[in-house]
């Protein structure tokens, strides 16, 4: 019973890790319907309105001969240009980092790159399967001539090992999802 529960927990956390990895590495393709462009456009429009008010303030100061704000004017113009192209720059940087990460993922996963969520969960193994294979988790409960005390020891320590592996997979998946959330937030406010 304990072995079944820990194995089920490992299976679920491994699927979550694979899902999180695929979602993060294919972020721009997976967030098309999240409304990021609309949110970014709203933030950009608010900043552009602020730029207009600052430009009006500079114009009034210049007309009334209250000071020379050429440096501020140049800063506003450069900032306005960067703000209006910031989503593009942010997406380019995220895509470049994901391309590098996909190369590492492909090397770890034997050249397989998942093309969909379900593909990444179970069909081609995914990252979690590669770790489980290297840890030899499937051989913890190997068959053999074991006495009752050996069976109890293997069950206890094997279950602890599987639980620790499940926790690591779950935490890694949560960290990847947190990375995705932060990147989405950065795209909106960029």
PDB file of C-alpha atoms in Angstrom:
ATOM      1  CA  UNK A   1       0.000   0.000   0.000  1.00  0.00           C
ATOM      2  CA  UNK A   2       2.797   2.460   0.893  1.00  0.00           C
ATOM      3  CA  UNK A   3       4.652   1.588  -2.284  1.00  0.00           C
ATOM      4  CA  UNK A   4       1.554   2.206  -4.379  1.00  0.00           C
ATOM      5  CA  UNK A   5       0.912   5.594  -2.779  1.00  0.00           C
ATOM      6  CA  UNK A   6       4.501   6.804  -3.116  1.00  0.00           C
ATOM      7  CA  UNK A   7       4.714   5.535  -6.693  1.00  0.00           C
ATOM      8  CA  UNK A   8       1.469   7.328  -7.573  1.00  0.00           C
ATOM      9  CA  UNK A   9       2.784  10.524  -5.997  1.00  0.00           C
ATOM     10  CA  UNK A  10       6.015  10.151  -7.987  1.00  0.00           C
ATOM     11  CA  UNK A  11       4.022   9.630 -11.200  1.00  0.00           C
ATOM     12  CA  UNK A  12       1.950  12.780 -10.580  1.00  0.00           C
ATOM     13  CA  UNK A  13       4.939  14.962  -9.665  1.00  0.00           C
ATOM     14  CA  UNK A  14       6.890  13.634 -12.672  1.00  0.00           C
ATOM     15  CA  UNK A  15       3.981  14.519 -14.976  1.00  0.00           C
ATOM     16  CA  UNK A  16       3.817  17.991 -13.393  1.00  0.00           C
ATOM     17  CA  UNK A  17       7.562  18.502 -13.903  1.00  0.00           C
ATOM     18  CA  UNK A  18       7.280  17.486 -17.557  1.00  0.00           C
ATOM     19  CA  UNK A  19       4.256  19.764 -18.028  1.00  0.00           C
ATOM     20  CA  UNK A  20       6.021  22.714 -16.384  1.00  0.00           C
ATOM     21  CA  UNK A  21       9.164  22.137 -18.450  1.00  0.00           C
ATOM     22  CA  UNK A  22       7.211  22.067 -21.710  1.00  0.00           C
ATOM     23  CA  UNK A  23       5.112  25.094 -20.759  1.00  0.00           C
ATOM     24  CA  UNK A  24       8.186  27.132 -19.822  1.00  0.00           C
ATOM     25  CA  UNK A  25      10.323  26.173 -22.803  1.00  0.00           C
ATOM     26  CA  UNK A  26       7.493  26.885 -25.269  1.00  0.00           C
ATOM     27  CA  UNK A  27       6.293  29.979 -23.425  1.00  0.00           C
ATOM     28  CA  UNK A  28       5.542  32.280 -26.364  1.00  0.00           C
ATOM     29  CA  UNK A  29       3.590  29.569 -28.177  1.00  0.00           C
ATOM     30  CA  UNK A  30       1.655  28.619 -25.023  1.00  0.00           C
ATOM     31  CA  UNK A  31       0.601  32.127 -23.970  1.00  0.00           C
ATOM     32  CA  UNK A  32      -1.060  33.335 -27.164  1.00  0.00           C
ATOM     33  CA  UNK A  33      -4.486  33.534 -25.492  1.00  0.00           C
ATOM     34  CA  UNK A  34      -3.340  34.972 -22.141  1.00  0.00           C
ATOM     35  CA  UNK A  35      -4.031  38.582 -23.144  1.00  0.00           C
ATOM     36  CA  UNK A  36      -0.417  39.657 -22.701  1.00  0.00           C
ATOM     37  CA  UNK A  37      -0.483  41.874 -25.778  1.00  0.00           C
ATOM     38  CA  UNK A  38      -3.622  43.631 -24.533  1.00  0.00           C
ATOM     39  CA  UNK A  39      -2.185  44.136 -21.043  1.00  0.00           C
ATOM     40  CA  UNK A  40       1.131  45.360 -22.483  1.00  0.00           C
ATOM     41  CA  UNK A  41      -0.687  47.764 -24.819  1.00  0.00           C
ATOM     42  CA  UNK A  42      -2.590  49.184 -21.835  1.00  0.00           C
ATOM     43  CA  UNK A  43       0.616  49.721 -19.844  1.00  0.00           C
ATOM     44  CA  UNK A  44       2.346  51.178 -22.906  1.00  0.00           C
ATOM     45  CA  UNK A  45      -0.530  53.574 -23.558  1.00  0.00           C
ATOM     46  CA  UNK A  46      -0.467  54.809 -19.953  1.00  0.00           C
ATOM     47  CA  UNK A  47       3.277  55.413 -20.182  1.00  0.00           C
ATOM     48  CA  UNK A  48       2.843  57.191 -23.524  1.00  0.00           C
ATOM     49  CA  UNK A  49       0.241  59.488 -21.949  1.00  0.00           C
ATOM     50  CA  UNK A  50       2.788  60.295 -19.242  1.00  0.00           C
ATOM     51  CA  UNK A  51       5.359  61.066 -21.947  1.00  0.00           C
ATOM     52  CA  UNK A  52       2.889  63.455 -23.598  1.00  0.00           C
ATOM     53  CA  UNK A  53       2.354  65.336 -20.335  1.00  0.00           C
ATOM     54  CA  UNK A  54       6.115  65.591 -19.768  1.00  0.00           C
ATOM     55  CA  UNK A  55       6.567  66.862 -23.336  1.00  0.00           C
ATOM     56  CA  UNK A  56       3.841  69.473 -22.727  1.00  0.00           C
ATOM     57  CA  UNK A  57       5.609  70.546 -19.522  1.00  0.00           C
ATOM     58  CA  UNK A  58       8.916  70.884 -21.408  1.00  0.00           C
ATOM     59  CA  UNK A  59       7.150  72.887 -24.147  1.00  0.00           C
ATOM     60  CA  UNK A  60       5.566  75.258 -21.632  1.00  0.00           C
ATOM     61  CA  UNK A  61       8.930  75.744 -19.867  1.00  0.00           C
ATOM     62  CA  UNK A  62      10.562  76.488 -23.216  1.00  0.00           C
ATOM     63  CA  UNK A  63       7.821  78.932 -24.299  1.00  0.00           C
ATOM     64  CA  UNK A  64       7.972  80.799 -21.000  1.00  0.00           C
ATOM     65  CA  UNK A  65      11.784  80.711 -21.089  1.00  0.00           C
ATOM     66  CA  UNK A  66      11.946  79.029 -17.660  1.00  0.00           C
ATOM     67  CA  UNK A  67      14.855  76.780 -18.494  1.00  0.00           C
ATOM     68  CA  UNK A  68      16.482  74.522 -21.038  1.00  0.00           C
ATOM     69  CA  UNK A  69      15.462  70.852 -20.840  1.00  0.00           C
ATOM     70  CA  UNK A  70      17.259  69.418 -23.878  1.00  0.00           C
ATOM     71  CA  UNK A  71      18.690  66.516 -21.869  1.00  0.00           C
ATOM     72  CA  UNK A  72      15.252  65.676 -20.479  1.00  0.00           C
ATOM     73  CA  UNK A  73      13.747  65.912 -23.956  1.00  0.00           C
ATOM     74  CA  UNK A  74      16.325  63.482 -25.363  1.00  0.00           C
ATOM     75  CA  UNK A  75      15.743  61.117 -22.449  1.00  0.00           C
ATOM     76  CA  UNK A  76      11.991  61.209 -23.038  1.00  0.00           C
ATOM     77  CA  UNK A  77      12.365  60.525 -26.762  1.00  0.00           C
ATOM     78  CA  UNK A  78      14.750  57.592 -26.199  1.00  0.00           C
ATOM     79  CA  UNK A  79      12.529  56.208 -23.424  1.00  0.00           C
ATOM     80  CA  UNK A  80       9.431  56.489 -25.625  1.00  0.00           C
ATOM     81  CA  UNK A  81      11.134  54.566 -28.415  1.00  0.00           C
ATOM     82  CA  UNK A  82      12.308  51.825 -26.049  1.00  0.00           C
ATOM     83  CA  UNK A  83       8.917  51.527 -24.335  1.00  0.00           C
ATOM     84  CA  UNK A  84       7.102  51.130 -27.638  1.00  0.00           C
ATOM     85  CA  UNK A  85       9.359  48.241 -28.674  1.00  0.00           C
ATOM     86  CA  UNK A  86       9.893  46.725 -25.219  1.00  0.00           C
ATOM     87  CA  UNK A  87       7.593  43.718 -25.668  1.00  0.00           C
ATOM     88  CA  UNK A  88       9.439  42.718 -28.818  1.00  0.00           C
ATOM     89  CA  UNK A  89      12.827  43.026 -27.081  1.00  0.00           C
ATOM     90  CA  UNK A  90      11.579  41.072 -24.074  1.00  0.00           C
ATOM     91  CA  UNK A  91      10.201  38.270 -26.246  1.00  0.00           C
ATOM     92  CA  UNK A  92      13.462  38.065 -28.203  1.00  0.00           C
ATOM     93  CA  UNK A  93      15.468  37.676 -24.981  1.00  0.00           C
ATOM     94  CA  UNK A  94      13.056  35.049 -23.610  1.00  0.00           C
ATOM     95  CA  UNK A  95      13.084  33.124 -26.890  1.00  0.00           C
ATOM     96  CA  UNK A  96      16.888  33.194 -27.010  1.00  0.00           C
ATOM     97  CA  UNK A  97      17.139  31.794 -23.477  1.00  0.00           C
ATOM     98  CA  UNK A  98      14.528  29.150 -24.273  1.00  0.00           C
ATOM     99  CA  UNK A  99      16.415  28.086 -27.402  1.00  0.00           C
ATOM    100  CA  UNK A 100      19.525  27.497 -25.295  1.00  0.00           C
ATOM    101  CA  UNK A 101      17.454  25.657 -22.677  1.00  0.00           C
ATOM    102  CA  UNK A 102      15.821  23.518 -25.392  1.00  0.00           C
ATOM    103  CA  UNK A 103      19.256  22.425 -26.553  1.00  0.00           C
ATOM    104  CA  UNK A 104      20.111  21.258 -23.032  1.00  0.00           C
ATOM    105  CA  UNK A 105      16.687  19.598 -22.725  1.00  0.00           C
ATOM    106  CA  UNK A 106      17.146  17.847 -26.056  1.00  0.00           C
ATOM    107  CA  UNK A 107      20.569  16.568 -25.007  1.00  0.00           C
ATOM    108  CA  UNK A 108      19.230  15.252 -21.712  1.00  0.00           C
ATOM    109  CA  UNK A 109      16.146  13.720 -23.307  1.00  0.00           C
ATOM    110  CA  UNK A 110      17.885  11.866 -26.124  1.00  0.00           C
ATOM    111  CA  UNK A 111      17.050  14.378 -28.850  1.00  0.00           C
ATOM    112  CA  UNK A 112      13.314  14.429 -28.116  1.00  0.00           C
ATOM    113  CA  UNK A 113      11.659  17.828 -27.900  1.00  0.00           C
ATOM    114  CA  UNK A 114       7.968  17.712 -26.962  1.00  0.00           C
ATOM    115  CA  UNK A 115       5.601  19.333 -29.416  1.00  0.00           C
ATOM    116  CA  UNK A 116       2.533  19.397 -27.180  1.00  0.00           C
ATOM    117  CA  UNK A 117       1.527  19.192 -23.524  1.00  0.00           C
ATOM    118  CA  UNK A 118       0.413  15.560 -23.704  1.00  0.00           C
ATOM    119  CA  UNK A 119       3.560  14.597 -25.612  1.00  0.00           C
ATOM    120  CA  UNK A 120       5.688  16.061 -22.865  1.00  0.00           C
ATOM    121  CA  UNK A 121       3.788  14.325 -20.070  1.00  0.00           C
ATOM    122  CA  UNK A 122       4.238  10.676 -20.910  1.00  0.00           C
ATOM    123  CA  UNK A 123       4.884   9.742 -24.537  1.00  0.00           C
ATOM    124  CA  UNK A 124       8.571  10.541 -24.947  1.00  0.00           C
ATOM    125  CA  UNK A 125       9.568  10.219 -21.301  1.00  0.00           C
ATOM    126  CA  UNK A 126      10.411  13.812 -20.626  1.00  0.00           C
ATOM    127  CA  UNK A 127      12.894  15.177 -18.143  1.00  0.00           C
ATOM    128  CA  UNK A 128      11.413  13.324 -15.157  1.00  0.00           C
ATOM    129  CA  UNK A 129      11.765   9.962 -16.883  1.00  0.00           C
ATOM    130  CA  UNK A 130      15.425  10.680 -17.606  1.00  0.00           C
ATOM    131  CA  UNK A 131      16.077  11.463 -13.940  1.00  0.00           C
ATOM    132  CA  UNK A 132      14.170   8.382 -12.787  1.00  0.00           C
ATOM    133  CA  UNK A 133      16.125   6.250 -15.231  1.00  0.00           C
ATOM    134  CA  UNK A 134      19.454   7.597 -13.937  1.00  0.00           C
ATOM    135  CA  UNK A 135      18.341   7.121 -10.316  1.00  0.00           C
ATOM    136  CA  UNK A 136      17.233   3.536 -11.118  1.00  0.00           C
ATOM    137  CA  UNK A 137      13.965   4.100  -9.273  1.00  0.00           C
ATOM    138  CA  UNK A 138      12.288   1.225 -11.063  1.00  0.00           C
ATOM    139  CA  UNK A 139      14.860  -1.195  -9.641  1.00  0.00           C
ATOM    140  CA  UNK A 140      14.446  -0.217  -5.971  1.00  0.00           C
ATOM    141  CA  UNK A 141      11.900  -2.928  -5.421  1.00  0.00           C
ATOM    142  CA  UNK A 142      13.723  -5.595  -7.404  1.00  0.00           C
ATOM    143  CA  UNK A 143      12.822  -9.210  -7.115  1.00  0.00           C
ATOM    144  CA  UNK A 144      14.990 -11.672  -5.310  1.00  0.00           C
ATOM    145  CA  UNK A 145      15.141 -13.958  -2.330  1.00  0.00           C
ATOM    146  CA  UNK A 146      14.555 -11.466   0.441  1.00  0.00           C
ATOM    147  CA  UNK A 147      13.520 -12.150   3.969  1.00  0.00           C
ATOM    148  CA  UNK A 148      10.796 -10.260   5.762  1.00  0.00           C
ATOM    149  CA  UNK A 149      13.205  -7.783   7.372  1.00  0.00           C
ATOM    150  CA  UNK A 150      14.893  -7.038   4.035  1.00  0.00           C
ATOM    151  CA  UNK A 151      11.501  -6.508   2.392  1.00  0.00           C
ATOM    152  CA  UNK A 152      10.492  -4.111   5.179  1.00  0.00           C
ATOM    153  CA  UNK A 153      13.801  -2.227   4.888  1.00  0.00           C
ATOM    154  CA  UNK A 154      13.522  -1.932   1.125  1.00  0.00           C
ATOM    155  CA  UNK A 155       9.907  -0.814   1.409  1.00  0.00           C
ATOM    156  CA  UNK A 156      10.671   1.793   4.064  1.00  0.00           C
ATOM    157  CA  UNK A 157      13.853   3.278   2.611  1.00  0.00           C
ATOM    158  CA  UNK A 158      12.626   2.901  -0.967  1.00  0.00           C
ATOM    159  CA  UNK A 159       9.446   4.773  -0.089  1.00  0.00           C
ATOM    160  CA  UNK A 160      11.460   7.543   1.556  1.00  0.00           C
ATOM    161  CA  UNK A 161      13.676   7.773  -1.541  1.00  0.00           C
ATOM    162  CA  UNK A 162      10.640   7.900  -3.832  1.00  0.00           C
ATOM    163  CA  UNK A 163       9.021  10.570  -1.642  1.00  0.00           C
ATOM    164  CA  UNK A 164      12.171  12.691  -1.746  1.00  0.00           C
ATOM    165  CA  UNK A 165      12.342  12.302  -5.520  1.00  0.00           C
ATOM    166  CA  UNK A 166       8.656  13.276  -5.761  1.00  0.00           C
ATOM    167  CA  UNK A 167       9.309  16.372  -3.654  1.00  0.00           C
ATOM    168  CA  UNK A 168      12.262  17.356  -5.844  1.00  0.00           C
ATOM    169  CA  UNK A 169      10.172  16.930  -9.021  1.00  0.00           C
ATOM    170  CA  UNK A 170       7.313  18.915  -7.507  1.00  0.00           C
ATOM    171  CA  UNK A 171       9.586  21.755  -6.341  1.00  0.00           C
ATOM    172  CA  UNK A 172      11.370  21.872  -9.702  1.00  0.00           C
ATOM    173  CA  UNK A 173       8.004  22.024 -11.489  1.00  0.00           C
ATOM    174  CA  UNK A 174       6.825  24.808  -9.163  1.00  0.00           C
ATOM    175  CA  UNK A 175      10.041  26.739  -9.806  1.00  0.00           C
ATOM    176  CA  UNK A 176       9.543  26.411 -13.566  1.00  0.00           C
ATOM    177  CA  UNK A 177       5.951  27.600 -13.275  1.00  0.00           C
ATOM    178  CA  UNK A 178       7.109  30.517 -11.103  1.00  0.00           C
ATOM    179  CA  UNK A 179       9.654  31.368 -13.819  1.00  0.00           C
ATOM    180  CA  UNK A 180       6.850  31.384 -16.386  1.00  0.00           C
ATOM    181  CA  UNK A 181       4.695  33.628 -14.203  1.00  0.00           C
ATOM    182  CA  UNK A 182       7.568  36.073 -13.672  1.00  0.00           C
ATOM    183  CA  UNK A 183       8.362  36.140 -17.396  1.00  0.00           C
ATOM    184  CA  UNK A 184       4.703  36.785 -18.228  1.00  0.00           C
ATOM    185  CA  UNK A 185       4.626  39.608 -15.675  1.00  0.00           C
ATOM    186  CA  UNK A 186       7.835  41.072 -17.109  1.00  0.00           C
ATOM    187  CA  UNK A 187       6.385  40.965 -20.621  1.00  0.00           C
ATOM    188  CA  UNK A 188       3.341  42.919 -19.463  1.00  0.00           C
ATOM    189  CA  UNK A 189       5.277  45.617 -17.606  1.00  0.00           C
ATOM    190  CA  UNK A 190       8.242  45.793 -19.979  1.00  0.00           C
TER     191      UNK A 190
END
